XYZ file of N, CA, C and O in Angstrom:
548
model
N -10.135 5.805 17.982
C -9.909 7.197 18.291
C -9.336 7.890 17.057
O -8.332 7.435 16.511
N -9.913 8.907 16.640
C -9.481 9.977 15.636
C -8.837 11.064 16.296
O -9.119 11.413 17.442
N -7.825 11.693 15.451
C -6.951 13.204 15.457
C -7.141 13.817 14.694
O -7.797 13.251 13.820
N -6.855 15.034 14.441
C -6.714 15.824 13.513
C -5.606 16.121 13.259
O -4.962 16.590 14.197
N -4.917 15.984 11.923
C -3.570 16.289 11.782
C -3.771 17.495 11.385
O -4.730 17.955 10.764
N -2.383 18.234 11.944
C -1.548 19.886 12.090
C -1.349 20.141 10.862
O -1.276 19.360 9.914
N -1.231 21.627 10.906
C -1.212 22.060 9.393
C -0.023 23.515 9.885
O -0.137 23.947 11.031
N 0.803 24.009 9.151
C 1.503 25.562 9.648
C 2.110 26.100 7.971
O 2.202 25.400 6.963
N 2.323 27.009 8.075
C 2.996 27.694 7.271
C 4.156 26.884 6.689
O 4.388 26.269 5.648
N 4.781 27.168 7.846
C 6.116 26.266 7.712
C 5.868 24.690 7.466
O 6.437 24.135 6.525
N 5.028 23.996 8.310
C 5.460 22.570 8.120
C 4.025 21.923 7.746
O 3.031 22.347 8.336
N 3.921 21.062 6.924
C 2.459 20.158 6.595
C 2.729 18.846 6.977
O 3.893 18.471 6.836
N 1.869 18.025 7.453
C 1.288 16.863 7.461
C 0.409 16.517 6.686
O -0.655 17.100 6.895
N 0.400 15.805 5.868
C -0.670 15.343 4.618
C -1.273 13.927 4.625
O -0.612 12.972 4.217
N -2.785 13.766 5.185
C -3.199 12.265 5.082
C -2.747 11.740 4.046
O -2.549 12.588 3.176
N -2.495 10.724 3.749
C -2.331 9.770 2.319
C -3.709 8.606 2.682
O -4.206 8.282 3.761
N -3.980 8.248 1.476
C -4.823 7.428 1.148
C -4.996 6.966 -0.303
O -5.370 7.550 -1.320
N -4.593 5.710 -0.044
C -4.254 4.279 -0.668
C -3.199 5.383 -1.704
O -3.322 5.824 -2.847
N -2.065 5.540 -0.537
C -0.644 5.957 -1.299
C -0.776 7.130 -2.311
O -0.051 7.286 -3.293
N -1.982 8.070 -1.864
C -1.577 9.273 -2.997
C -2.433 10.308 -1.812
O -3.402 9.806 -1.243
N -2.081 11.579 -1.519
C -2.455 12.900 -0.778
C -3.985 12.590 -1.243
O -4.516 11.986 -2.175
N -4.474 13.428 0.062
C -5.547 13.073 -0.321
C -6.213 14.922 0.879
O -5.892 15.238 2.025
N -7.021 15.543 0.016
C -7.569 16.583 0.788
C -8.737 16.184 1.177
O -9.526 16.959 0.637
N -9.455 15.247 1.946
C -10.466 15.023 1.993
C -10.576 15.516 3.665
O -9.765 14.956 4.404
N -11.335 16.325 4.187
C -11.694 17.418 4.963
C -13.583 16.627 6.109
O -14.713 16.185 5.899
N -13.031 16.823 6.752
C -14.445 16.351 7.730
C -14.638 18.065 8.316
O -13.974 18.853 8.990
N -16.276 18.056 7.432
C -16.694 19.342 7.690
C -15.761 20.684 8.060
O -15.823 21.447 9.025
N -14.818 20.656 6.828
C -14.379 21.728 6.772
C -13.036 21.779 7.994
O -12.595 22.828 8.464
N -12.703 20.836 8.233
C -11.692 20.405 9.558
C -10.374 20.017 8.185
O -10.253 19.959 6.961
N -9.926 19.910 8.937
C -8.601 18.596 8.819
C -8.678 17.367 8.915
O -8.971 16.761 9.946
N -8.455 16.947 7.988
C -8.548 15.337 8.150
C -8.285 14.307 9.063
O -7.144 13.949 9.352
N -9.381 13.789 9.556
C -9.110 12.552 10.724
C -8.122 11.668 10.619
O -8.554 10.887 9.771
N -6.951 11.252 10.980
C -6.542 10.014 11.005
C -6.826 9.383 12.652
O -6.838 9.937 13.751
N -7.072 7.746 12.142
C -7.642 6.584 13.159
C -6.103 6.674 13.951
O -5.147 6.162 13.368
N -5.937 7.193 14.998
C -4.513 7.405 15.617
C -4.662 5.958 16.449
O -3.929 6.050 17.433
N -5.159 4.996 16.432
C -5.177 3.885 17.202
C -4.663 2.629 16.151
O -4.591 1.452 16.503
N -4.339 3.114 14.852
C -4.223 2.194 13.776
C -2.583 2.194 13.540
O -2.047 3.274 13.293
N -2.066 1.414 13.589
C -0.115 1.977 13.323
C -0.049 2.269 11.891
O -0.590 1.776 10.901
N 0.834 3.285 12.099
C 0.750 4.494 10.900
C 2.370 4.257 10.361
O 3.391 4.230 11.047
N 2.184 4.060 8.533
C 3.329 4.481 7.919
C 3.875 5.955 7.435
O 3.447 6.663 6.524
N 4.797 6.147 8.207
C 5.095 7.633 7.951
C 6.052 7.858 7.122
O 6.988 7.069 6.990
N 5.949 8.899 6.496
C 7.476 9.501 5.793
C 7.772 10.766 5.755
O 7.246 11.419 4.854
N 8.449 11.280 6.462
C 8.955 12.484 7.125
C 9.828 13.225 6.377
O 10.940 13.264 6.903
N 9.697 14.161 4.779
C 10.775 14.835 4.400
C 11.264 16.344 5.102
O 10.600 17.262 5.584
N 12.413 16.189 4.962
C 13.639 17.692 5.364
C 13.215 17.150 6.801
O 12.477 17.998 7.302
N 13.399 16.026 7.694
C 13.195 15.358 9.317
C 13.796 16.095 10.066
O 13.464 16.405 11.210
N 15.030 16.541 9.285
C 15.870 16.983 10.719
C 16.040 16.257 11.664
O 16.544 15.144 11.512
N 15.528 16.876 13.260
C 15.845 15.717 14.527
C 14.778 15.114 14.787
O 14.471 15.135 15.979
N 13.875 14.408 13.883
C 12.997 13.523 14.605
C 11.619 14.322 15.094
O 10.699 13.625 15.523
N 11.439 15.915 15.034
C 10.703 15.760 15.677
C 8.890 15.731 15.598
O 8.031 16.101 16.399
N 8.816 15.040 14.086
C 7.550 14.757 13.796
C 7.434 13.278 14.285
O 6.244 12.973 14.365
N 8.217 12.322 14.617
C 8.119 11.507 15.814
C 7.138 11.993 16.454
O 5.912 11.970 16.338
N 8.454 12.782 17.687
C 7.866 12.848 18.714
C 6.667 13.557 18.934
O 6.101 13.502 20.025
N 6.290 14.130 18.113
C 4.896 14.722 18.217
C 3.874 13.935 17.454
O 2.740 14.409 17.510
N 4.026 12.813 16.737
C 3.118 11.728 16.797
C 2.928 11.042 17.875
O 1.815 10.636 18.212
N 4.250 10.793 18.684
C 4.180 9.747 20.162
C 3.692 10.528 20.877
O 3.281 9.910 21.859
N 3.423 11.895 20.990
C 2.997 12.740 21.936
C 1.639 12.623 21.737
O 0.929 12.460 22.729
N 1.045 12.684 20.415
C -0.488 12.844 20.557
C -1.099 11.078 20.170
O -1.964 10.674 19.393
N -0.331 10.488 20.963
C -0.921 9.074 20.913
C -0.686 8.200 19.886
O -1.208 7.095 20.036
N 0.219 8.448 18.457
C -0.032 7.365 17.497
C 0.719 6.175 17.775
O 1.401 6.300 18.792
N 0.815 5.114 17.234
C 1.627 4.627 17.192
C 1.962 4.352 15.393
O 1.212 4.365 14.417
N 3.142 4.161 15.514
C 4.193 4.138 14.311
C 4.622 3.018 14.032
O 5.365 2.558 14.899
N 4.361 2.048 12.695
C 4.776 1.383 12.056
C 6.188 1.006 11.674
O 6.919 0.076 12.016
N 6.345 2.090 10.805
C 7.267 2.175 9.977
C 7.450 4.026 9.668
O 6.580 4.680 9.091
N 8.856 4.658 10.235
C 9.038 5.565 10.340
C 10.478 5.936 9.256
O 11.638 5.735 9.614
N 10.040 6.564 7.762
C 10.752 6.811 7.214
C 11.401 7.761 7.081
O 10.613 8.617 6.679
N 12.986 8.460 7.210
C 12.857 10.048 6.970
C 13.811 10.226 6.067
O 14.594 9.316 5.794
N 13.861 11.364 5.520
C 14.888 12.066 4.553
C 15.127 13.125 4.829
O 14.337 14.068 4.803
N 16.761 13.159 5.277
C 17.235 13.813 6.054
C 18.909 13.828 5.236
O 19.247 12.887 4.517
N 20.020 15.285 5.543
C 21.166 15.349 4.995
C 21.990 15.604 5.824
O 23.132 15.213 5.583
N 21.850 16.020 6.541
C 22.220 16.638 7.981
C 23.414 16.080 8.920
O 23.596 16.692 9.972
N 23.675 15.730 8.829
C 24.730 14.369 9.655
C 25.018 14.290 11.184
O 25.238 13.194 11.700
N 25.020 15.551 11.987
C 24.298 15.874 12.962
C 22.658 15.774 13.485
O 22.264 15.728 14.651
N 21.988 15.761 12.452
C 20.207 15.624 12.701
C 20.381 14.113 12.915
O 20.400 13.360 13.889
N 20.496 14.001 11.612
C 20.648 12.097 12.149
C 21.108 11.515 13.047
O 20.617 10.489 13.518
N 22.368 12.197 13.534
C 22.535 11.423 15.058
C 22.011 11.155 15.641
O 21.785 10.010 16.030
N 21.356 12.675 16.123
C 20.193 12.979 17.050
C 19.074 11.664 16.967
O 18.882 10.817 17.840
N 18.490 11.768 15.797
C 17.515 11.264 15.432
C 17.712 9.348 15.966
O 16.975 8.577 16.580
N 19.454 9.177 15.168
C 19.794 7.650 15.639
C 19.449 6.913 17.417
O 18.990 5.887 17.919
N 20.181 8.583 17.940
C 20.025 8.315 19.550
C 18.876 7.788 19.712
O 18.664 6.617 20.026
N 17.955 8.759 19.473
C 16.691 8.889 20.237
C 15.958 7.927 19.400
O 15.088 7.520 20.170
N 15.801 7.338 18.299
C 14.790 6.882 17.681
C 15.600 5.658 16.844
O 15.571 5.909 15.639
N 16.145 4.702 17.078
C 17.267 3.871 16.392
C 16.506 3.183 15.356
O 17.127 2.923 14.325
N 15.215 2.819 15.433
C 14.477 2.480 14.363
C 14.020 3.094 12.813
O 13.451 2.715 11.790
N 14.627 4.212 13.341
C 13.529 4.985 12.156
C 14.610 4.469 10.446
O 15.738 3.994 10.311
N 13.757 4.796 9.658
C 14.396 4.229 8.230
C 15.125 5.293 7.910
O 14.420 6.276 7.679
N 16.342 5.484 7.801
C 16.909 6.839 7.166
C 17.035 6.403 5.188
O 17.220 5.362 4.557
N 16.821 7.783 4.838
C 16.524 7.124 3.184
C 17.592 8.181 2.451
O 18.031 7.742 1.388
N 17.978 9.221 2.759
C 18.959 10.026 1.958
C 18.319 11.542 1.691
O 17.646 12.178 2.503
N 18.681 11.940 0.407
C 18.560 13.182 -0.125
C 17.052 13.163 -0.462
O 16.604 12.089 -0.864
N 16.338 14.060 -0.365
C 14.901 13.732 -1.038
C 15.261 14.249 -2.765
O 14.354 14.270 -3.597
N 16.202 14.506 -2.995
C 16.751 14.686 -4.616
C 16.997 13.022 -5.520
O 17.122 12.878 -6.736
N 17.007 11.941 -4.453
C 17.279 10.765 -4.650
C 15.646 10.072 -4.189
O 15.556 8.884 -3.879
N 14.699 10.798 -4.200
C 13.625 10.013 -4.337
C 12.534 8.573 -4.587
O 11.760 7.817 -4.000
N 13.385 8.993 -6.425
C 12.711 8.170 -6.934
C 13.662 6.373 -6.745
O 13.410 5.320 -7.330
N 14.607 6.640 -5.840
C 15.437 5.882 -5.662
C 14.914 4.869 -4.291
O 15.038 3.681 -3.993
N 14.424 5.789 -3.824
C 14.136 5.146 -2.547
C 13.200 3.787 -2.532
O 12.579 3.527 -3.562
N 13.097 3.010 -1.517
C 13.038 1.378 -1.741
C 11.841 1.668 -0.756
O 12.188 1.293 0.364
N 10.734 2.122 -0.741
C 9.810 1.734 -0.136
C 8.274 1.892 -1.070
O 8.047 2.373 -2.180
N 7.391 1.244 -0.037
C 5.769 0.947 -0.895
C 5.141 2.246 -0.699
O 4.762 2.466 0.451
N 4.902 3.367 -1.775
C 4.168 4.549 -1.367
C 3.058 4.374 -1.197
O 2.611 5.351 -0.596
N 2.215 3.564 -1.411
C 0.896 2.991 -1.242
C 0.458 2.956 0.151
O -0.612 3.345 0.622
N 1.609 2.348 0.816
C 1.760 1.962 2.692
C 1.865 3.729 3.098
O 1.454 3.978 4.232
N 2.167 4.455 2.610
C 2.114 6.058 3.475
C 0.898 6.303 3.991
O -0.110 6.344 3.286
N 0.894 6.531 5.586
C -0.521 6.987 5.942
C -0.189 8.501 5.995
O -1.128 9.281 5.838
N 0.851 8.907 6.168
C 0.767 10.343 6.768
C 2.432 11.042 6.146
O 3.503 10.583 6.544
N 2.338 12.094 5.222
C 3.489 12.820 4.989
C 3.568 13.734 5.253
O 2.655 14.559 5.215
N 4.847 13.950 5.668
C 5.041 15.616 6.933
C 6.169 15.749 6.131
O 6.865 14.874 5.617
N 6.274 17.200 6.086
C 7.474 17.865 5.913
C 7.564 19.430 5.933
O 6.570 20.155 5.884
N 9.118 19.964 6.026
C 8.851 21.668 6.103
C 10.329 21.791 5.638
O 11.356 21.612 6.292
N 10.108 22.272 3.868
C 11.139 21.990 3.092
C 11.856 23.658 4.092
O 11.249 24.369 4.892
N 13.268 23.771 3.602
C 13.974 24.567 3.956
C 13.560 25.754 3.525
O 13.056 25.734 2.402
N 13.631 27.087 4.223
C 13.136 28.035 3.872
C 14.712 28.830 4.479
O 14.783 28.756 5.706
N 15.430 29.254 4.089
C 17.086 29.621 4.658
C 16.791 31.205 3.394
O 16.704 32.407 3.642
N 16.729 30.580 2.332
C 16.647 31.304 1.257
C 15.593 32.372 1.435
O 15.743 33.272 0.608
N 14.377 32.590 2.414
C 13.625 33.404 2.125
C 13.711 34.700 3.600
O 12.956 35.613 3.934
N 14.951 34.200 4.132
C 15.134 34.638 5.416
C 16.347 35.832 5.257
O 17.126 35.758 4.307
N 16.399 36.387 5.757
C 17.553 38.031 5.962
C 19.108 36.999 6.000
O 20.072 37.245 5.274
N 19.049 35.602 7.215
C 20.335 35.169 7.087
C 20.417 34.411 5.494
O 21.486 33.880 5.191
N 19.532 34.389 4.732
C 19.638 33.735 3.226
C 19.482 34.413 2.044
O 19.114 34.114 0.908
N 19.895 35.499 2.658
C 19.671 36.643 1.751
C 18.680 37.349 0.640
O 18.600 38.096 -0.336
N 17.917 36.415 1.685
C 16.620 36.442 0.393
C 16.439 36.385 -1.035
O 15.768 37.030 -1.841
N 17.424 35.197 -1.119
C 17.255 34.661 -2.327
C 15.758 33.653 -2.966
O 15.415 33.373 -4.114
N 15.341 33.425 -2.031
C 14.068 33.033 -2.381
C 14.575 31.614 -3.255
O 15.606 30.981 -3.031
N 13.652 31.347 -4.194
C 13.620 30.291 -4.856
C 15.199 30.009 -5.234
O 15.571 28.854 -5.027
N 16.124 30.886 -5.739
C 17.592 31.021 -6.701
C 18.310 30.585 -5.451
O 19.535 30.668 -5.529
N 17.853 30.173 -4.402
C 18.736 29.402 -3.427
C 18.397 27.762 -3.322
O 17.366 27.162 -3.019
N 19.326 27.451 -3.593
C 19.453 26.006 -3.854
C 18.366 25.201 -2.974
O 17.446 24.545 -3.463
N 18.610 25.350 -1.655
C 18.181 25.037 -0.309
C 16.655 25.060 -0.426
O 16.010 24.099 -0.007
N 16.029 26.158 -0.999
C 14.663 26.314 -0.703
C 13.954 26.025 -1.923
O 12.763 25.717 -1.869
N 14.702 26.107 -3.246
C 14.340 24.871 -4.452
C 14.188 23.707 -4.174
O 13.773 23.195 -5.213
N 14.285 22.746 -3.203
C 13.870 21.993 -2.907
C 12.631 21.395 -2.506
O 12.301 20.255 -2.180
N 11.912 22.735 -2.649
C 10.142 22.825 -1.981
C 10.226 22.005 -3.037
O 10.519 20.931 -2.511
N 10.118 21.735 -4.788
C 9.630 21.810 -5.698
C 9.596 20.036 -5.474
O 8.575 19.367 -5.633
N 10.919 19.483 -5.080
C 10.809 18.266 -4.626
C 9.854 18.169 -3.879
O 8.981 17.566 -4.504
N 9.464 18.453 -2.750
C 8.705 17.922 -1.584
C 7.022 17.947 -2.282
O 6.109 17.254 -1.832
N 6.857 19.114 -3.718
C 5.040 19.270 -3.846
C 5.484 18.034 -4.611
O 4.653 17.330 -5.185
């Protein structure tokens, strides 16, 4: 069984293949992933988990569930509900992190956008918070 992974403004999901993004498009769609195959994920700016649960919602099953997350409250959340998942740190500490990027089937994330908002004064990029996109491309 194939899916189509979600795409938004705010948040991306990105097939990986053999560990590097990959835009490869079925007729102009979104890319299939085999949702019957257990999937290595890595989830940056996670927050509470909930690209989980919207993988368990549309059927995948999950391997190995990595996230990068700062939050100390998100993570709770995330500990409760999901005690497995790999917590990895700052995504500023990246290149630090101890896993096989090769093994990524699927990267999601929806870097902070605080900075481009009325409560962030619309600082745009000159806010720390939403400089962080630059990590996540």
């Amino acid at each position: 069984m194939y899916t189509r992974i979600c795409r938004s403004p705010s948040f991306v999901i990105r097939y990986m293949k053999n560990g590097a993004p990959t835009n490869e498009v079925n007729e102009g769609q979104l890319p299939l992933v085999d949702s019957s195959a257990k999937q290595e994920v890595l989830s940056l700016f996670d927050g509470i988990c909930t690209c989980m649960y919207s993988l368990l919602q549309a059927g995948f099953e999950v391997e190995n569930y990595y996230a990068s997350e700062i939050e100390e409250s998100s993570i709770q959340i995330t500990r409760y509900n999901y005690p497995n998942v790999i917590q990895l740190g700052s995504i500023e500490a990246w290149e630090t992190w101890n896993i096989d990027w090769s093994s990524i089937d699927i990267l999601a994330g929806g870097s902070p956008c605080t900075g481009f908002s009325m409560a962030g004064k619309r600082l745009n990029f000159n806010d720390p918070r939403s400089a962080l996109f630059f990590q996540y491309v």
